[in-house]
Amino acid sequence: MEFHLNRIVLNKGEVIDGYKIACLLGQGGYGDVYKVTNSHGKEFAMKTEYLNSPKKALESEIKIIKKLHSPYFPKYYSDGETKDFKYLIVDTLGPSIGDIQKLDSEAITTEFTYIFALQSLSIIEKLHECGYIHRDIKPTNFLLKRDQKHPLNLIDFGISKPYINFENGEILEPVPSRYKGTRKYASVNSHNGKDLGRCDDLFSWFYCIIEMKMGKLPWNDIKNYDEVKKMKQNQVSTVIKPYPELVKIYDYLIELKFKDKPDYDFLRSIITEKMEKDGFNSESFNWIDFYDKMKKLKKKIEVCPNNQNKSDNK
């Protein structure tokens, strides 16, 4: 995080446009995430981005999240700007699926993997219905919410973009692009510098499922992007061979083209059929209990210094 060796950490108790800083939750390359409270004591999350950041993503994210009126996404409350940073206020949520993978890998059972697959697929479908592609689908961008019906929220729309022309509803023509996404989960199209479409979000979703099913991806520890691309091209079909349901999904995804509308119901049917065969019932999974258990684990990863009365200028 070279850009912010001299980052400014807001003090506990400091007030930003009516929101009081309660806790520093996490730090990124170009900004931070805080737990904040309003004058009534209600908790929110404040995402910040430094004004002198060499990369700007929050302004785009704010524009998108204002349009995503759905329980599948964080609720927008406010945004603004100080002399140092731009900020966004949204719901405070529980730990991410990525957090759970690290803190309690035993919770990522086969049953949970497929329940997650169904829930996350519905979220991705909803985002696509809104006219956007995410371009960075990964476990850390799915956060738990204490809600039995809508237990997951998709976050981080900084590199998301429209794939349709909102004036006429037509799909935008693809244009050459730079690599987008996260190395482990990005599609081969991203590695090849192609514009991304709905199919690419689904490939990232598919890699998430493989990782949860197997514990890690074959290219998990490979840093070279070209090597990772080759492994994604050459090893996926071998890795998933023991799992016919994953083979069916993969065989379908590799046929999708940029402008194709994915058949989300078909993908759901593959997962549902497998769950029924194994005796799993997604409707009986208790998301409230799961949230409460994982919320306790989240305390282990929250960055809440006991002494936060000075800026951290390390």
mmCIF file of C-alpha atoms in Angstrom:
data_model
loop_
_atom_site.group_PDB
_atom_site.id
_atom_site.type_symbol
_atom_site.label_atom_id
_atom_site.label_comp_id
_atom_site.label_asym_id
_atom_site.label_seq_id
_atom_site.Cartn_x
_atom_site.Cartn_y
_atom_site.Cartn_z
ATOM 1 C CA MET A 1 0.000 0.000 0.000
ATOM 2 C CA GLU A 2 2.779 2.402 -0.963
ATOM 3 C CA PHE A 3 0.379 5.194 -1.869
ATOM 4 C CA HIS A 4 -0.796 5.537 1.720
ATOM 5 C CA LEU A 5 2.238 5.028 3.878
ATOM 6 C CA ASN A 6 1.172 8.375 5.381
ATOM 7 C CA ARG A 7 -2.528 7.606 5.443
ATOM 8 C CA ILE A 8 -4.810 9.569 7.728
ATOM 9 C CA VAL A 9 -6.971 7.507 10.070
ATOM 10 C CA LEU A 10 -10.005 9.353 11.388
ATOM 11 C CA ASN A 11 -10.230 9.577 15.155
ATOM 12 C CA LYS A 12 -12.848 7.693 17.126
ATOM 13 C CA GLY A 13 -15.554 10.185 18.020
ATOM 14 C CA GLU A 14 -14.759 12.512 15.108
ATOM 15 C CA VAL A 15 -17.897 13.681 13.307
ATOM 16 C CA ILE A 16 -18.158 13.829 9.518
ATOM 17 C CA ASP A 17 -21.340 15.570 8.343
ATOM 18 C CA GLY A 18 -23.347 14.226 11.254
ATOM 19 C CA TYR A 19 -21.827 10.732 11.307
ATOM 20 C CA LYS A 20 -19.624 9.869 14.290
ATOM 21 C CA ILE A 21 -16.625 7.605 13.756
ATOM 22 C CA ALA A 22 -16.975 4.475 15.898
ATOM 23 C CA CYS A 23 -14.385 2.106 14.495
ATOM 24 C CA LEU A 24 -11.988 1.566 11.624
ATOM 25 C CA LEU A 25 -13.198 -1.613 9.895
ATOM 26 C CA GLY A 26 -10.689 -1.985 7.101
ATOM 27 C CA GLN A 27 -8.145 -0.311 4.857
ATOM 28 C CA GLY A 28 -7.728 -0.391 1.107
ATOM 29 C CA GLY A 29 -5.129 1.034 -1.215
ATOM 30 C CA TYR A 30 -6.896 4.360 -1.717
ATOM 31 C CA GLY A 31 -9.275 4.728 1.212
ATOM 32 C CA ASP A 32 -10.770 3.172 4.313
ATOM 33 C CA VAL A 33 -14.017 1.757 5.680
ATOM 34 C CA TYR A 34 -15.391 2.896 9.048
ATOM 35 C CA LYS A 35 -18.258 1.950 11.274
ATOM 36 C CA VAL A 36 -20.110 5.186 12.031
ATOM 37 C CA THR A 37 -23.252 6.178 13.939
ATOM 38 C CA ASN A 38 -25.812 8.920 13.414
ATOM 39 C CA SER A 39 -27.327 11.150 16.106
ATOM 40 C CA HIS A 40 -29.783 8.367 17.037
ATOM 41 C CA GLY A 41 -27.033 5.797 17.522
ATOM 42 C CA LYS A 42 -27.884 3.817 14.358
ATOM 43 C CA GLU A 43 -24.845 2.142 12.797
ATOM 44 C CA PHE A 44 -23.723 2.590 9.187
ATOM 45 C CA ALA A 45 -20.631 1.923 7.101
ATOM 46 C CA MET A 46 -18.642 4.849 5.705
ATOM 47 C CA LYS A 47 -16.439 4.131 2.702
ATOM 48 C CA THR A 48 -13.809 6.773 1.963
ATOM 49 C CA GLU A 49 -11.529 7.512 -0.980
ATOM 50 C CA TYR A 50 -8.713 10.067 -0.815
ATOM 51 C CA LEU A 51 -9.105 13.018 -3.168
ATOM 52 C CA ASN A 52 -5.459 12.748 -4.227
ATOM 53 C CA SER A 53 -5.779 9.037 -4.984
ATOM 54 C CA PRO A 54 -4.218 8.117 -8.358
ATOM 55 C CA LYS A 55 -7.235 5.870 -8.994
ATOM 56 C CA LYS A 56 -10.803 7.116 -8.689
ATOM 57 C CA ALA A 57 -13.580 4.579 -8.217
ATOM 58 C CA LEU A 58 -15.894 5.836 -5.478
ATOM 59 C CA GLU A 59 -17.678 8.448 -7.579
ATOM 60 C CA SER A 60 -18.668 5.780 -10.087
ATOM 61 C CA GLU A 61 -19.715 3.440 -7.282
ATOM 62 C CA ILE A 62 -21.926 6.137 -5.754
ATOM 63 C CA LYS A 63 -23.716 6.686 -9.075
ATOM 64 C CA ILE A 64 -24.375 2.970 -9.465
ATOM 65 C CA ILE A 65 -25.425 2.184 -5.915
ATOM 66 C CA LYS A 66 -27.980 5.010 -6.003
ATOM 67 C CA LYS A 67 -29.730 3.086 -8.792
ATOM 68 C CA LEU A 68 -29.668 -0.348 -7.155
ATOM 69 C CA HIS A 69 -32.901 -0.263 -5.183
ATOM 70 C CA SER A 70 -32.938 -3.869 -4.064
ATOM 71 C CA PRO A 71 -32.411 -5.874 -0.854
ATOM 72 C CA TYR A 72 -29.594 -7.659 -2.699
ATOM 73 C CA PHE A 73 -27.370 -4.572 -2.412
ATOM 74 C CA PRO A 74 -26.370 -2.177 0.398
ATOM 75 C CA LYS A 75 -28.850 0.628 0.956
ATOM 76 C CA TYR A 76 -27.588 4.096 0.044
ATOM 77 C CA TYR A 77 -27.967 6.806 2.699
ATOM 78 C CA SER A 78 -25.625 9.651 1.891
ATOM 79 C CA ASP A 79 -22.417 10.762 0.222
ATOM 80 C CA GLY A 80 -20.232 13.825 0.355
ATOM 81 C CA GLU A 81 -16.742 15.243 0.368
ATOM 82 C CA THR A 82 -14.313 16.726 2.878
ATOM 83 C CA LYS A 83 -11.028 18.488 2.170
ATOM 84 C CA ASP A 84 -9.263 15.107 2.183
ATOM 85 C CA PHE A 85 -11.662 12.486 0.895
ATOM 86 C CA LYS A 86 -14.934 11.567 -0.752
ATOM 87 C CA TYR A 87 -17.254 9.318 1.246
ATOM 88 C CA LEU A 88 -20.268 7.049 0.879
ATOM 89 C CA ILE A 89 -22.667 6.004 3.662
ATOM 90 C CA VAL A 90 -24.405 2.622 3.333
ATOM 91 C CA ASP A 91 -25.742 -0.192 5.510
ATOM 92 C CA THR A 92 -23.359 -1.826 7.908
ATOM 93 C CA LEU A 93 -23.176 -5.534 7.142
ATOM 94 C CA GLY A 94 -21.697 -8.698 8.575
ATOM 95 C CA PRO A 95 -18.543 -10.559 7.557
ATOM 96 C CA SER A 96 -17.881 -11.514 3.964
ATOM 97 C CA ILE A 97 -17.828 -15.050 2.631
ATOM 98 C CA GLY A 98 -14.101 -14.515 2.122
ATOM 99 C CA ASP A 99 -13.730 -13.704 5.826
ATOM 100 C CA ILE A 100 -15.556 -16.893 6.729
ATOM 101 C CA GLN A 101 -13.310 -18.951 4.437
ATOM 102 C CA LYS A 102 -10.323 -17.707 6.426
ATOM 103 C CA LEU A 103 -11.780 -17.764 9.938
ATOM 104 C CA ASP A 104 -13.994 -20.831 9.878
ATOM 105 C CA SER A 105 -13.334 -22.968 6.821
ATOM 106 C CA GLU A 106 -15.414 -25.786 8.317
ATOM 107 C CA ALA A 107 -18.494 -23.580 7.848
ATOM 108 C CA ILE A 108 -17.975 -23.801 4.079
ATOM 109 C CA THR A 109 -19.609 -27.204 3.730
ATOM 110 C CA THR A 110 -20.846 -28.731 0.481
ATOM 111 C CA GLU A 111 -24.381 -27.783 1.503
ATOM 112 C CA PHE A 112 -23.394 -24.188 2.214
ATOM 113 C CA THR A 113 -21.429 -23.960 -1.035
ATOM 114 C CA TYR A 114 -24.503 -24.756 -3.104
ATOM 115 C CA ILE A 115 -26.794 -22.563 -1.007
ATOM 116 C CA PHE A 116 -24.322 -19.730 -1.523
ATOM 117 C CA ALA A 117 -24.216 -20.531 -5.240
ATOM 118 C CA LEU A 118 -27.998 -20.104 -5.485
ATOM 119 C CA GLN A 119 -28.110 -16.915 -3.426
ATOM 120 C CA SER A 120 -25.179 -15.260 -5.189
ATOM 121 C CA LEU A 121 -26.505 -16.241 -8.612
ATOM 122 C CA SER A 122 -29.781 -14.466 -7.873
ATOM 123 C CA ILE A 123 -27.843 -11.370 -6.806
ATOM 124 C CA ILE A 124 -25.759 -11.365 -9.972
ATOM 125 C CA GLU A 125 -28.893 -11.855 -12.058
ATOM 126 C CA LYS A 126 -30.518 -8.862 -10.340
ATOM 127 C CA LEU A 127 -27.472 -6.692 -11.009
ATOM 128 C CA HIS A 128 -27.579 -7.693 -14.674
ATOM 129 C CA GLU A 129 -31.294 -6.889 -14.789
ATOM 130 C CA CYS A 130 -30.383 -3.392 -13.593
ATOM 131 C CA GLY A 131 -28.110 -3.045 -16.638
ATOM 132 C CA TYR A 132 -24.723 -3.432 -14.939
ATOM 133 C CA ILE A 133 -21.927 -5.975 -14.799
ATOM 134 C CA HIS A 134 -19.825 -6.156 -11.656
ATOM 135 C CA ARG A 135 -16.418 -7.195 -13.065
ATOM 136 C CA ASP A 136 -15.043 -8.225 -9.655
ATOM 137 C CA ILE A 137 -17.205 -11.070 -8.364
ATOM 138 C CA LYS A 138 -15.396 -12.815 -5.498
ATOM 139 C CA PRO A 139 -16.145 -14.164 -1.988
ATOM 140 C CA THR A 140 -14.982 -11.004 -0.210
ATOM 141 C CA ASN A 141 -17.586 -8.962 -2.100
ATOM 142 C CA PHE A 142 -20.516 -10.972 -0.729
ATOM 143 C CA LEU A 143 -21.359 -9.856 2.800
ATOM 144 C CA LEU A 144 -23.775 -11.434 5.253
ATOM 145 C CA LYS A 145 -26.944 -9.619 6.291
ATOM 146 C CA ARG A 146 -29.234 -10.623 9.168
ATOM 147 C CA ASP A 147 -32.124 -11.462 6.892
ATOM 148 C CA GLN A 148 -33.528 -14.932 6.205
ATOM 149 C CA LYS A 149 -34.906 -14.003 2.780
ATOM 150 C CA HIS A 150 -32.008 -11.854 1.521
ATOM 151 C CA PRO A 151 -29.004 -13.011 3.565
ATOM 152 C CA LEU A 152 -26.257 -11.732 1.247
ATOM 153 C CA ASN A 153 -25.375 -8.341 -0.186
ATOM 154 C CA LEU A 154 -23.033 -7.722 -3.095
ATOM 155 C CA ILE A 155 -20.694 -4.768 -2.552
ATOM 156 C CA ASP A 156 -17.874 -2.822 -4.237
ATOM 157 C CA PHE A 157 -19.057 -1.401 -7.554
ATOM 158 C CA GLY A 158 -15.936 0.662 -8.187
ATOM 159 C CA ILE A 159 -15.109 -1.051 -11.488
ATOM 160 C CA SER A 160 -18.661 -2.018 -12.413
ATOM 161 C CA LYS A 161 -20.132 -0.571 -15.580
ATOM 162 C CA PRO A 162 -23.292 -0.587 -17.706
ATOM 163 C CA TYR A 163 -23.498 -3.184 -20.448
ATOM 164 C CA ILE A 164 -26.626 -1.683 -22.016
ATOM 165 C CA ASN A 165 -27.598 1.690 -23.434
ATOM 166 C CA PHE A 166 -30.170 2.896 -20.920
ATOM 167 C CA GLU A 167 -31.885 5.069 -23.536
ATOM 168 C CA ASN A 168 -32.781 2.270 -25.950
ATOM 169 C CA GLY A 169 -32.002 -0.909 -23.988
ATOM 170 C CA GLU A 170 -29.550 -2.191 -26.570
ATOM 171 C CA ILE A 171 -26.370 -3.987 -25.510
ATOM 172 C CA LEU A 172 -23.293 -1.807 -25.855
ATOM 173 C CA GLU A 173 -20.693 -2.910 -28.354
ATOM 174 C CA PRO A 174 -17.566 -4.433 -26.783
ATOM 175 C CA VAL A 175 -14.410 -2.359 -26.780
ATOM 176 C CA PRO A 176 -10.802 -3.360 -25.997
ATOM 177 C CA SER A 177 -10.141 -3.213 -22.276
ATOM 178 C CA ARG A 178 -7.399 -3.542 -19.727
ATOM 179 C CA TYR A 179 -7.374 -6.383 -17.187
ATOM 180 C CA LYS A 180 -10.292 -6.031 -14.765
ATOM 181 C CA GLY A 181 -10.983 -7.983 -11.609
ATOM 182 C CA THR A 182 -9.038 -10.072 -9.122
ATOM 183 C CA ARG A 183 -6.376 -12.536 -10.293
ATOM 184 C CA LYS A 184 -7.932 -15.643 -8.747
ATOM 185 C CA TYR A 185 -11.444 -15.022 -10.029
ATOM 186 C CA ALA A 186 -11.145 -12.987 -13.233
ATOM 187 C CA SER A 187 -12.327 -14.654 -16.433
ATOM 188 C CA VAL A 188 -9.998 -15.650 -19.268
ATOM 189 C CA ASN A 189 -11.548 -12.810 -21.284
ATOM 190 C CA SER A 190 -10.190 -10.365 -18.720
ATOM 191 C CA HIS A 191 -6.718 -11.905 -19.046
ATOM 192 C CA ASN A 192 -7.005 -11.446 -22.804
ATOM 193 C CA GLY A 193 -7.882 -7.749 -22.519
ATOM 194 C CA LYS A 194 -11.402 -8.211 -23.825
ATOM 195 C CA ASP A 195 -14.424 -6.184 -22.787
ATOM 196 C CA LEU A 196 -16.385 -8.054 -20.146
ATOM 197 C CA GLY A 197 -20.025 -9.061 -20.255
ATOM 198 C CA ARG A 198 -22.523 -10.943 -18.147
ATOM 199 C CA CYS A 199 -20.822 -14.251 -18.922
ATOM 200 C CA ASP A 200 -17.624 -13.023 -17.266
ATOM 201 C CA ASP A 201 -19.378 -12.278 -13.974
ATOM 202 C CA LEU A 202 -20.641 -15.854 -14.112
ATOM 203 C CA PHE A 203 -17.183 -17.272 -14.739
ATOM 204 C CA SER A 204 -15.954 -15.442 -11.626
ATOM 205 C CA TRP A 205 -18.965 -16.822 -9.749
ATOM 206 C CA PHE A 206 -18.060 -20.302 -10.990
ATOM 207 C CA TYR A 207 -14.472 -19.986 -9.765
ATOM 208 C CA CYS A 208 -15.853 -19.006 -6.340
ATOM 209 C CA ILE A 209 -17.862 -22.230 -6.266
ATOM 210 C CA ILE A 210 -14.854 -24.350 -7.274
ATOM 211 C CA GLU A 211 -12.787 -22.732 -4.534
ATOM 212 C CA MET A 212 -15.459 -23.325 -1.896
ATOM 213 C CA LYS A 213 -15.974 -26.900 -3.090
ATOM 214 C CA MET A 214 -12.281 -27.824 -3.170
ATOM 215 C CA GLY A 215 -10.784 -25.550 -0.520
ATOM 216 C CA LYS A 216 -8.647 -23.594 -2.965
ATOM 217 C CA LEU A 217 -8.232 -22.961 -6.666
ATOM 218 C CA PRO A 218 -5.423 -24.727 -8.583
ATOM 219 C CA TRP A 219 -3.846 -21.345 -9.363
ATOM 220 C CA ASN A 220 -4.294 -20.028 -5.831
ATOM 221 C CA ASP A 221 -0.590 -19.425 -5.192
ATOM 222 C CA ILE A 222 0.467 -18.490 -8.725
ATOM 223 C CA LYS A 223 1.337 -14.811 -9.086
ATOM 224 C CA ASN A 224 2.115 -14.658 -12.794
ATOM 225 C CA TYR A 225 -1.027 -13.630 -14.653
ATOM 226 C CA ASP A 226 -0.115 -15.494 -17.848
ATOM 227 C CA GLU A 227 0.409 -18.717 -15.929
ATOM 228 C CA VAL A 228 -2.913 -18.225 -14.160
ATOM 229 C CA LYS A 229 -4.636 -17.711 -17.522
ATOM 230 C CA LYS A 230 -3.141 -20.922 -18.898
ATOM 231 C CA MET A 231 -4.279 -22.866 -15.850
ATOM 232 C CA LYS A 232 -7.793 -21.479 -16.179
ATOM 233 C CA GLN A 233 -7.803 -22.510 -19.829
ATOM 234 C CA ASN A 234 -6.252 -25.954 -19.410
ATOM 235 C CA GLN A 235 -6.956 -27.294 -15.928
ATOM 236 C CA VAL A 236 -10.546 -26.395 -15.021
ATOM 237 C CA SER A 237 -12.143 -29.264 -16.951
ATOM 238 C CA THR A 238 -9.813 -31.755 -15.251
ATOM 239 C CA VAL A 239 -10.264 -30.331 -11.759
ATOM 240 C CA ILE A 240 -14.065 -30.413 -11.894
ATOM 241 C CA LYS A 241 -14.322 -33.855 -13.529
ATOM 242 C CA PRO A 242 -15.392 -35.573 -10.270
ATOM 243 C CA TYR A 243 -18.351 -33.182 -9.984
ATOM 244 C CA PRO A 244 -20.866 -33.674 -12.829
ATOM 245 C CA GLU A 245 -22.913 -30.661 -11.753
ATOM 246 C CA LEU A 246 -19.877 -28.396 -12.129
ATOM 247 C CA VAL A 247 -19.077 -29.954 -15.506
ATOM 248 C CA LYS A 248 -22.598 -29.080 -16.685
ATOM 249 C CA ILE A 249 -22.196 -25.484 -15.539
ATOM 250 C CA TYR A 250 -18.761 -25.150 -17.135
ATOM 251 C CA ASP A 251 -19.897 -26.672 -20.435
ATOM 252 C CA TYR A 252 -22.688 -24.104 -20.530
ATOM 253 C CA LEU A 253 -20.551 -21.102 -19.581
ATOM 254 C CA ILE A 254 -17.815 -21.710 -22.151
ATOM 255 C CA GLU A 255 -20.415 -21.438 -24.924
ATOM 256 C CA LEU A 256 -21.665 -17.998 -23.809
ATOM 257 C CA LYS A 257 -20.715 -15.015 -25.941
ATOM 258 C CA PHE A 258 -20.423 -11.355 -24.944
ATOM 259 C CA LYS A 259 -23.981 -10.396 -25.898
ATOM 260 C CA ASP A 260 -25.678 -13.624 -24.820
ATOM 261 C CA LYS A 261 -28.217 -13.402 -22.019
ATOM 262 C CA PRO A 262 -27.315 -16.161 -19.540
ATOM 263 C CA ASP A 263 -29.987 -18.713 -18.657
ATOM 264 C CA TYR A 264 -29.900 -18.180 -14.899
ATOM 265 C CA ASP A 265 -32.818 -20.585 -14.389
ATOM 266 C CA PHE A 266 -30.889 -23.353 -16.134
ATOM 267 C CA LEU A 267 -27.888 -22.797 -13.878
ATOM 268 C CA ARG A 268 -30.165 -22.772 -10.837
ATOM 269 C CA SER A 269 -31.748 -26.038 -11.930
ATOM 270 C CA ILE A 270 -28.349 -27.754 -12.078
ATOM 271 C CA ILE A 271 -27.533 -26.712 -8.530
ATOM 272 C CA THR A 272 -31.014 -27.450 -7.193
ATOM 273 C CA GLU A 273 -31.040 -30.914 -8.750
ATOM 274 C CA LYS A 274 -27.699 -31.711 -7.126
ATOM 275 C CA MET A 275 -28.908 -30.446 -3.735
ATOM 276 C CA GLU A 276 -32.085 -32.514 -3.908
ATOM 277 C CA LYS A 277 -30.059 -35.588 -4.813
ATOM 278 C CA ASP A 278 -27.825 -35.031 -1.772
ATOM 279 C CA GLY A 279 -30.765 -34.338 0.543
ATOM 280 C CA PHE A 280 -30.046 -30.629 1.006
ATOM 281 C CA ASN A 281 -32.828 -28.064 1.288
ATOM 282 C CA SER A 282 -31.886 -24.431 0.797
ATOM 283 C CA GLU A 283 -35.183 -23.270 2.333
ATOM 284 C CA SER A 284 -34.374 -24.902 5.678
ATOM 285 C CA PHE A 285 -30.978 -23.234 6.103
ATOM 286 C CA ASN A 286 -31.092 -20.861 9.092
ATOM 287 C CA TRP A 287 -29.369 -17.708 7.879
ATOM 288 C CA ILE A 288 -30.127 -15.793 11.091
ATOM 289 C CA ASP A 289 -28.256 -18.285 13.267
ATOM 290 C CA PHE A 290 -25.439 -18.435 10.713
ATOM 291 C CA TYR A 291 -25.177 -14.638 10.704
ATOM 292 C CA ASP A 292 -25.092 -14.432 14.506
ATOM 293 C CA LYS A 293 -22.345 -17.041 14.700
ATOM 294 C CA MET A 294 -20.234 -15.394 12.018
ATOM 295 C CA LYS A 295 -20.821 -11.927 13.450
ATOM 296 C CA LYS A 296 -18.961 -13.050 16.566
ATOM 297 C CA LEU A 297 -16.059 -14.161 14.394
ATOM 298 C CA LYS A 298 -16.021 -10.791 12.652
ATOM 299 C CA LYS A 299 -14.827 -9.164 15.850
ATOM 300 C CA LYS A 300 -11.555 -11.007 15.308
ATOM 301 C CA ILE A 301 -10.957 -9.207 12.013
ATOM 302 C CA GLU A 302 -12.288 -5.736 12.776
ATOM 303 C CA VAL A 303 -9.512 -3.181 13.098
ATOM 304 C CA CYS A 304 -10.732 -1.397 16.227
ATOM 305 C CA PRO A 305 -7.705 -0.029 18.097
ATOM 306 C CA ASN A 306 -8.238 0.603 21.800
ATOM 307 C CA ASN A 307 -6.448 3.913 21.439
ATOM 308 C CA GLN A 308 -7.728 5.771 18.412
ATOM 309 C CA ASN A 309 -7.247 9.339 19.574
ATOM 310 C CA LYS A 310 -4.334 10.027 17.272
ATOM 311 C CA SER A 311 -3.963 9.789 13.527
ATOM 312 C CA ASP A 312 -1.983 6.802 12.322
ATOM 313 C CA ASN A 313 0.840 8.237 10.226
ATOM 314 C CA LYS A 314 2.873 5.079 9.818
#
